[in-house]
Amino acid sequence: MAELFERLRQPAVVGQILAGIIIGPSVLALVQPNEITSTLAEIGVIFLLFTVGLETKPHDILRVGKSAFLVAVLGVIVPFVAGYVLMELWGAPNIESLFIGTAMVATSVGITAKVLGDLGLIEHDTSRIILGAAVIDDILGLLVLAVVSSLAQGSINYLELALTAALSIGFLIFVMFVGAPAVTRMAPRIENLRLANSLFAVGLVLCLALSVAAAYIGVAAIVGAFVAGMSLAEATEDNPTMHKQIAGVTDFLVPFFLVGIGLQLKLDVFRDSSTLALTAIITVVAVITKLIGGGLGVLNLGWRKAGQVGVGMIPRGEVGIVVAQIGLGMSVITDSLYGVVLFMAVATTIVAPPLLKVLFKGEGAVAAE
């Protein structure tokens, strides 16, 4: 499917997600989502973000820090409010409305990063803003989820919330300002070790270690993988061997992540006309609110760049699915509403790559072609 979509001049990621839908329980039922597919998918997206981090130097993110922060904040507020109001008007219970709003807040940086990487645009300034905003968005989204989950249980643990926020921010600051310079200084010594491919081995250890550390402090593991890559970015800038070795691992594992998104979609919940209507409305609102929220943050850079950033923030991917799974597990959203959120997450993930390709046409590696 990836090859087919490449030949059709469409992003390969769309073909891989559709492959998951086709072989999954909704169509051919050849593969059922299980612990193995979920684990491979999670490892895949971890290495994807690690690879993206390798192309992203800390000072590049800091250079667009103000814009990225504004994009992230508006990209959280606008979708959350719109999702909540929409569900309230639909007649849903208050806590259900809050969970749908939270699911619409999420941004799957993995999908956008893959598309930008395939187009050779990771080092583009707009890409830096998108990636920086997506990392901040992830932290803000987790805090919103923590508040909504606490409300579903009847109370908010303010101390735990403040601790999670402090640890998340502290983790990012420490890695960017202390970890990255330390790794850059140590890189020559690591490369001189007798172990073959020593820098590659240390890079893998660092990627997995920071992913675990991020998960333990309450941030998504992919954020840890991203900052691990960033901490090695300057050290590996002139090391094409390291990049080729990581690319080999990534090219093998990332399709598990993309196919896994398609596997999660169940089409049978859409037999009811009202569910179908709500799905269409939520999906359209999800696209428009991220486009507006993300775009407004960089409107000063011009309409085209605002559109690029807005579209880059559209994919909900696995992050939106996780929020829906938590809501279903807490019995605060129904099976049909879970299906609605799942469809929205997959649809926004599929619609963004072609739009990104159009909006970035003539820039970076695409221009060279």
Tab-separated table of C-alpha atoms in Angstrom:
chain	number	residue	atom	x	y	z
A	1	MET	CA	0.000	0.000	0.000
A	2	ALA	CA	2.870	2.366	0.766
A	3	GLU	CA	4.395	1.632	-2.656
A	4	LEU	CA	1.030	2.103	-4.356
A	5	PHE	CA	0.474	5.507	-2.739
A	6	GLU	CA	4.021	6.607	-3.574
A	7	ARG	CA	3.330	5.750	-7.237
A	8	LEU	CA	0.119	7.802	-6.997
A	9	ARG	CA	2.261	10.689	-5.638
A	10	GLN	CA	0.517	10.509	-2.270
A	11	PRO	CA	2.171	10.145	1.173
A	12	ALA	CA	3.081	6.527	1.993
A	13	VAL	CA	1.725	6.949	5.537
A	14	VAL	CA	-1.849	7.154	4.197
A	15	GLY	CA	-1.402	3.861	2.361
A	16	GLN	CA	-0.038	2.175	5.478
A	17	ILE	CA	-2.937	3.373	7.643
A	18	LEU	CA	-5.440	2.163	5.009
A	19	ALA	CA	-3.570	-1.162	4.935
A	20	GLY	CA	-4.328	-1.509	8.643
A	21	ILE	CA	-8.030	-0.827	8.024
A	22	ILE	CA	-8.155	-3.403	5.207
A	23	ILE	CA	-6.406	-6.261	7.059
A	24	GLY	CA	-8.043	-5.321	10.372
A	25	PRO	CA	-11.312	-6.506	11.962
A	26	SER	CA	-13.470	-4.040	9.983
A	27	VAL	CA	-12.757	-5.475	6.503
A	28	LEU	CA	-10.780	-8.705	5.949
A	29	ALA	CA	-10.254	-9.549	9.645
A	30	LEU	CA	-6.841	-11.075	8.918
A	31	VAL	CA	-5.254	-9.369	11.930
A	32	GLN	CA	-6.772	-8.433	15.287
A	33	PRO	CA	-5.253	-5.676	17.438
A	34	ASN	CA	-3.395	-7.372	20.281
A	35	GLU	CA	-0.589	-6.839	22.763
A	36	ILE	CA	2.083	-7.706	20.185
A	37	THR	CA	0.826	-5.256	17.537
A	38	SER	CA	0.381	-2.558	20.203
A	39	THR	CA	3.916	-3.071	21.531
A	40	LEU	CA	5.478	-2.994	18.064
A	41	ALA	CA	3.447	0.142	17.252
A	42	GLU	CA	4.640	1.884	20.410
A	43	ILE	CA	8.286	0.974	19.733
A	44	GLY	CA	7.823	2.150	16.132
A	45	VAL	CA	6.610	5.616	17.068
A	46	ILE	CA	9.364	5.908	19.710
A	47	PHE	CA	12.045	5.339	17.062
A	48	LEU	CA	10.243	7.624	14.632
A	49	LEU	CA	10.399	10.506	17.116
A	50	PHE	CA	13.995	9.637	18.002
A	51	THR	CA	14.907	9.956	14.308
A	52	VAL	CA	13.085	13.293	14.096
A	53	GLY	CA	14.968	14.467	17.190
A	54	LEU	CA	18.286	13.630	15.506
A	55	GLU	CA	17.420	16.221	12.842
A	56	THR	CA	16.379	18.843	15.412
A	57	LYS	CA	19.035	20.792	17.310
A	58	PRO	CA	17.931	22.306	20.658
A	59	HIS	CA	18.810	25.864	19.576
A	60	ASP	CA	16.566	25.450	16.506
A	61	ILE	CA	13.586	24.696	18.751
A	62	LEU	CA	14.490	27.560	21.098
A	63	ARG	CA	14.646	29.919	18.118
A	64	VAL	CA	10.966	29.278	17.382
A	65	GLY	CA	10.028	28.758	21.038
A	66	LYS	CA	7.648	31.730	21.331
A	67	SER	CA	5.757	30.831	18.155
A	68	ALA	CA	5.652	27.136	19.092
A	69	PHE	CA	4.266	27.922	22.556
A	70	LEU	CA	1.544	30.187	21.149
A	71	VAL	CA	0.596	27.571	18.532
A	72	ALA	CA	0.417	24.874	21.222
A	73	VAL	CA	-1.744	26.915	23.615
A	74	LEU	CA	-4.218	28.029	20.929
A	75	GLY	CA	-4.131	24.520	19.466
A	76	VAL	CA	-5.329	23.198	22.821
A	77	ILE	CA	-7.898	25.861	23.769
A	78	VAL	CA	-9.791	26.138	20.456
A	79	PRO	CA	-10.396	22.370	19.853
A	80	PHE	CA	-11.212	21.696	23.520
A	81	VAL	CA	-13.821	24.452	23.753
A	82	ALA	CA	-15.318	23.548	20.356
A	83	GLY	CA	-15.503	19.824	21.202
A	84	TYR	CA	-17.078	20.495	24.599
A	85	VAL	CA	-19.671	22.965	23.254
A	86	LEU	CA	-20.533	20.660	20.327
A	87	MET	CA	-21.245	17.699	22.632
A	88	GLU	CA	-23.244	19.874	25.038
A	89	LEU	CA	-25.416	21.039	22.121
A	90	TRP	CA	-25.753	17.388	21.043
A	91	GLY	CA	-27.207	16.641	24.485
A	92	ALA	CA	-24.324	14.566	25.869
A	93	PRO	CA	-23.605	14.378	29.632
A	94	ASN	CA	-21.118	16.962	30.920
A	95	ILE	CA	-18.257	14.526	31.623
A	96	GLU	CA	-18.719	12.904	28.205
A	97	SER	CA	-18.447	16.344	26.588
A	98	LEU	CA	-15.251	17.019	28.525
A	99	PHE	CA	-13.678	13.761	27.322
A	100	ILE	CA	-14.539	14.479	23.679
A	101	GLY	CA	-13.045	17.970	24.038
A	102	THR	CA	-9.903	16.385	25.508
A	103	ALA	CA	-9.631	13.864	22.649
A	104	MET	CA	-9.762	16.756	20.172
A	105	VAL	CA	-6.891	18.535	21.941
A	106	ALA	CA	-4.339	15.840	21.072
A	107	THR	CA	-1.783	16.140	18.269
A	108	SER	CA	0.043	13.121	16.850
A	109	VAL	CA	3.478	14.509	16.072
A	110	GLY	CA	4.521	11.114	14.698
A	111	ILE	CA	2.393	11.387	11.543
A	112	THR	CA	3.381	14.965	10.708
A	113	ALA	CA	7.030	14.222	11.467
A	114	LYS	CA	6.997	11.221	9.120
A	115	VAL	CA	5.504	13.255	6.256
A	116	LEU	CA	7.892	16.185	6.764
A	117	GLY	CA	10.798	13.751	6.966
A	118	ASP	CA	9.774	12.035	3.722
A	119	LEU	CA	9.584	15.452	2.030
A	120	GLY	CA	13.014	16.424	3.366
A	121	LEU	CA	11.561	19.350	5.313
A	122	ILE	CA	12.431	18.515	8.934
A	123	GLU	CA	14.928	21.419	9.045
A	124	HIS	CA	12.379	23.906	7.668
A	125	ASP	CA	11.510	26.702	10.157
A	126	THR	CA	7.808	25.885	9.921
A	127	SER	CA	8.610	22.253	10.730
A	128	ARG	CA	10.510	23.379	13.835
A	129	ILE	CA	7.454	25.320	14.992
A	130	ILE	CA	5.182	22.310	14.399
A	131	LEU	CA	7.486	19.890	16.248
A	132	GLY	CA	8.078	22.287	19.143
A	133	ALA	CA	4.357	23.027	19.415
A	134	ALA	CA	3.498	19.312	19.271
A	135	VAL	CA	5.816	18.565	22.217
A	136	ILE	CA	4.300	21.422	24.274
A	137	ASP	CA	0.826	20.361	23.089
A	138	ASP	CA	1.524	16.855	24.400
A	139	ILE	CA	2.323	18.174	27.882
A	140	LEU	CA	-0.709	20.502	27.939
A	141	GLY	CA	-2.934	17.705	26.616
A	142	LEU	CA	-1.780	15.343	29.381
A	143	LEU	CA	-2.545	17.994	31.999
A	144	VAL	CA	-6.034	18.515	30.535
A	145	LEU	CA	-6.552	14.732	30.536
A	146	ALA	CA	-5.436	14.557	34.182
A	147	VAL	CA	-7.990	17.237	35.156
A	148	VAL	CA	-10.842	15.617	33.198
A	149	SER	CA	-10.018	12.149	34.555
A	150	SER	CA	-10.016	13.547	38.100
A	151	LEU	CA	-13.407	15.194	37.484
A	152	ALA	CA	-14.752	11.837	36.256
A	153	GLN	CA	-13.668	10.333	39.574
A	154	GLY	CA	-15.297	13.171	41.496
A	155	SER	CA	-12.357	15.373	42.540
A	156	ILE	CA	-9.145	17.038	41.323
A	157	ASN	CA	-5.786	16.259	42.920
A	158	TYR	CA	-4.134	19.671	42.541
A	159	LEU	CA	-0.848	18.554	44.125
A	160	GLU	CA	-0.455	15.649	41.700
A	161	LEU	CA	-1.350	17.930	38.781
A	162	ALA	CA	1.226	20.553	39.799
A	163	LEU	CA	3.873	17.858	40.316
A	164	THR	CA	3.258	16.375	36.846
A	165	ALA	CA	3.510	19.827	35.235
A	166	ALA	CA	6.726	20.679	37.115
A	167	LEU	CA	8.367	17.338	36.283
A	168	SER	CA	7.385	17.569	32.612
A	169	ILE	CA	8.806	21.070	32.160
A	170	GLY	CA	11.876	20.286	34.267
A	171	PHE	CA	12.558	17.146	32.214
A	172	LEU	CA	12.553	19.074	28.925
A	173	ILE	CA	14.691	21.928	30.278
A	174	PHE	CA	17.246	19.561	31.815
A	175	VAL	CA	17.695	17.489	28.653
A	176	MET	CA	17.909	20.521	26.353
A	177	PHE	CA	20.271	22.655	28.452
A	178	VAL	CA	22.291	20.037	30.373
A	179	GLY	CA	21.910	16.683	28.614
A	180	ALA	CA	22.467	17.833	25.013
A	181	PRO	CA	25.742	19.749	25.671
A	182	ALA	CA	27.038	16.854	27.811
A	183	VAL	CA	26.341	14.281	25.073
A	184	THR	CA	27.988	16.517	22.450
A	185	ARG	CA	31.169	16.733	24.579
A	186	MET	CA	31.207	12.979	25.229
A	187	ALA	CA	30.506	11.911	21.621
A	188	PRO	CA	34.185	11.791	20.460
A	189	ARG	CA	35.100	9.545	23.408
A	190	ILE	CA	32.115	7.269	22.717
A	191	GLU	CA	33.129	6.937	19.060
A	192	ASN	CA	36.666	5.918	20.133
A	193	LEU	CA	35.405	2.974	22.192
A	194	ARG	CA	36.414	-0.475	20.983
A	195	LEU	CA	32.773	-1.519	20.673
A	196	ALA	CA	31.715	-1.550	17.017
A	197	ASN	CA	29.101	1.136	16.228
A	198	SER	CA	29.467	2.470	19.778
A	199	LEU	CA	27.655	5.774	19.154
A	200	PHE	CA	24.721	3.923	17.572
A	201	ALA	CA	24.526	1.568	20.582
A	202	VAL	CA	24.674	4.452	23.075
A	203	GLY	CA	22.033	6.306	21.040
A	204	LEU	CA	19.623	3.346	21.278
A	205	VAL	CA	20.179	3.075	25.025
A	206	LEU	CA	19.628	6.824	25.474
A	207	CYS	CA	16.447	6.720	23.341
A	208	LEU	CA	14.866	3.882	25.333
A	209	ALA	CA	16.084	5.196	28.710
A	210	LEU	CA	14.630	8.681	28.210
A	211	SER	CA	11.404	7.165	26.833
A	212	VAL	CA	11.018	5.182	30.063
A	213	ALA	CA	11.953	8.228	32.162
A	214	ALA	CA	9.350	10.361	30.358
A	215	ALA	CA	6.646	7.733	30.916
A	216	TYR	CA	7.485	7.520	34.621
A	217	ILE	CA	7.147	11.267	35.210
A	218	GLY	CA	3.811	11.397	33.385
A	219	VAL	CA	4.844	12.552	29.895
A	220	ALA	CA	4.315	10.403	26.798
A	221	ALA	CA	7.285	8.130	26.030
A	222	ILE	CA	7.560	9.667	22.548
A	223	VAL	CA	8.540	13.012	24.126
A	224	GLY	CA	11.459	11.263	25.834
A	225	ALA	CA	12.489	9.701	22.519
A	226	PHE	CA	12.295	13.085	20.790
A	227	VAL	CA	14.502	14.874	23.333
A	228	ALA	CA	16.922	11.899	23.285
A	229	GLY	CA	17.335	12.459	19.561
A	230	MET	CA	17.723	16.215	20.119
A	231	SER	CA	20.485	15.633	22.666
A	232	LEU	CA	22.417	13.678	19.998
A	233	ALA	CA	21.615	16.017	17.079
A	234	GLU	CA	24.784	18.116	17.215
A	235	ALA	CA	27.006	15.155	18.097
A	236	THR	CA	25.823	13.196	15.037
A	237	GLU	CA	25.530	16.114	12.596
A	238	ASP	CA	28.616	14.964	10.630
A	239	ASN	CA	28.047	11.238	11.169
A	240	PRO	CA	26.067	9.851	8.189
A	241	THR	CA	26.708	6.260	9.355
A	242	MET	CA	24.729	6.839	12.559
A	243	HIS	CA	21.803	8.290	10.590
A	244	LYS	CA	21.785	5.348	8.157
A	245	GLN	CA	21.816	2.820	11.019
A	246	ILE	CA	18.910	4.536	12.796
A	247	ALA	CA	17.028	4.843	9.484
A	248	GLY	CA	17.256	1.068	9.038
A	249	VAL	CA	15.662	0.439	12.431
A	250	THR	CA	13.030	3.138	11.871
A	251	ASP	CA	12.040	1.957	8.382
A	252	PHE	CA	11.333	-1.493	9.808
A	253	LEU	CA	9.373	-0.445	12.912
A	254	VAL	CA	7.388	2.664	11.885
A	255	PRO	CA	4.923	0.777	9.611
A	256	PHE	CA	3.750	-1.171	12.682
A	257	PHE	CA	2.720	2.150	14.229
A	258	LEU	CA	0.902	3.349	11.100
A	259	VAL	CA	-0.844	0.031	10.386
A	260	GLY	CA	-1.772	-0.178	14.080
A	261	ILE	CA	-3.815	3.023	13.771
A	262	GLY	CA	-5.863	1.456	10.953
A	263	LEU	CA	-6.331	-1.782	12.916
A	264	GLN	CA	-8.083	0.133	15.711
A	265	LEU	CA	-10.932	1.388	13.504
A	266	LYS	CA	-14.226	-0.520	13.699
A	267	LEU	CA	-16.695	0.374	10.985
A	268	ASP	CA	-19.744	-1.454	12.409
A	269	VAL	CA	-20.550	1.329	14.923
A	270	PHE	CA	-21.498	3.611	12.020
A	271	ARG	CA	-24.650	1.722	11.032
A	272	ASP	CA	-26.702	4.154	13.127
A	273	SER	CA	-27.473	7.344	11.185
A	274	SER	CA	-27.158	9.658	14.208
A	275	THR	CA	-23.726	8.208	15.047
A	276	LEU	CA	-22.713	8.689	11.420
A	277	ALA	CA	-23.845	12.329	11.503
A	278	LEU	CA	-22.024	13.025	14.772
A	279	THR	CA	-18.877	11.392	13.352
A	280	ALA	CA	-18.923	13.667	10.314
A	281	ILE	CA	-19.512	16.800	12.410
A	282	ILE	CA	-16.795	15.970	14.972
A	283	THR	CA	-14.272	15.140	12.243
A	284	VAL	CA	-14.915	18.417	10.398
A	285	VAL	CA	-14.743	20.420	13.650
A	286	ALA	CA	-11.526	18.580	14.625
A	287	VAL	CA	-9.876	19.601	11.343
A	288	ILE	CA	-11.092	23.217	11.383
A	289	THR	CA	-10.262	23.927	15.045
A	290	LYS	CA	-6.643	22.747	14.764
A	291	LEU	CA	-6.276	24.641	11.502
A	292	ILE	CA	-7.573	27.806	13.164
A	293	GLY	CA	-5.908	27.322	16.559
A	294	GLY	CA	-2.518	26.349	15.135
A	295	GLY	CA	-2.644	28.876	12.294
A	296	LEU	CA	-3.556	31.848	14.481
A	297	GLY	CA	-0.364	31.375	16.500
A	298	VAL	CA	1.828	32.141	13.449
A	299	LEU	CA	-0.468	34.393	11.418
A	300	ASN	CA	2.254	37.053	11.522
A	301	LEU	CA	4.401	34.793	9.293
A	302	GLY	CA	1.850	34.879	6.476
A	303	TRP	CA	-1.157	32.835	5.391
A	304	ARG	CA	0.850	30.026	3.779
A	305	LYS	CA	3.011	29.327	6.833
A	306	ALA	CA	-0.062	29.634	9.073
A	307	GLY	CA	-1.760	27.003	6.895
A	308	GLN	CA	1.304	24.737	7.044
A	309	VAL	CA	1.434	24.901	10.841
A	310	GLY	CA	-2.342	24.512	11.218
A	311	VAL	CA	-2.441	21.421	8.985
A	312	GLY	CA	0.657	20.020	10.705
A	313	MET	CA	-1.238	20.067	14.006
A	314	ILE	CA	-4.358	18.329	12.626
A	315	PRO	CA	-3.483	14.599	13.030
A	316	ARG	CA	-4.825	13.119	16.292
A	317	GLY	CA	-3.463	9.600	15.644
A	318	GLU	CA	-2.645	7.400	18.607
A	319	VAL	CA	-2.916	10.253	21.144
A	320	GLY	CA	-6.621	10.816	20.476
A	321	ILE	CA	-7.188	7.044	20.562
A	322	VAL	CA	-5.511	6.772	23.985
A	323	VAL	CA	-7.806	9.476	25.402
A	324	ALA	CA	-10.845	7.625	24.028
A	325	GLN	CA	-9.598	4.335	25.509
A	326	ILE	CA	-9.243	5.956	28.941
A	327	GLY	CA	-12.770	7.366	28.714
A	328	LEU	CA	-14.161	3.970	27.681
A	329	GLY	CA	-12.235	2.222	30.469
A	330	MET	CA	-13.718	4.645	33.031
A	331	SER	CA	-17.201	4.032	31.542
A	332	VAL	CA	-17.735	7.747	30.893
A	333	ILE	CA	-18.146	7.379	27.108
A	334	THR	CA	-20.198	4.797	25.207
A	335	ASP	CA	-18.942	2.242	22.651
A	336	SER	CA	-20.495	4.232	19.812
A	337	LEU	CA	-18.855	7.472	20.978
A	338	TYR	CA	-15.551	5.602	21.274
A	339	GLY	CA	-16.008	4.596	17.625
A	340	VAL	CA	-16.706	8.247	16.710
A	341	VAL	CA	-13.467	9.425	18.364
A	342	LEU	CA	-11.545	6.546	16.789
A	343	PHE	CA	-12.816	7.483	13.319
A	344	MET	CA	-11.975	11.149	13.954
A	345	ALA	CA	-8.444	10.191	15.025
A	346	VAL	CA	-7.883	8.042	11.926
A	347	ALA	CA	-9.584	10.493	9.523
A	348	THR	CA	-7.555	13.503	10.726
A	349	THR	CA	-4.442	11.368	10.466
A	350	ILE	CA	-5.242	10.453	6.854
A	351	VAL	CA	-6.357	13.920	5.698
A	352	ALA	CA	-3.291	15.830	6.930
A	353	PRO	CA	-0.453	14.243	4.868
A	354	PRO	CA	-1.864	15.106	1.394
A	355	LEU	CA	-2.623	18.658	2.567
A	356	LEU	CA	0.903	19.024	3.957
A	357	LYS	CA	2.349	17.876	0.664
A	358	VAL	CA	0.329	20.513	-1.226
A	359	LEU	CA	1.121	23.347	1.202
A	360	PHE	CA	4.865	22.582	1.215
A	361	LYS	CA	5.055	22.152	-2.561
A	362	GLY	CA	8.076	23.933	-3.990
A	363	GLU	CA	9.951	24.074	-0.675
A	364	GLY	CA	12.959	22.116	0.583
A	365	ALA	CA	13.633	18.706	-0.951
A	366	VAL	CA	10.365	18.880	-2.889
A	367	ALA	CA	11.684	21.850	-4.846
A	368	ALA	CA	14.801	19.880	-5.746
A	369	GLU	CA	12.689	17.164	-7.333
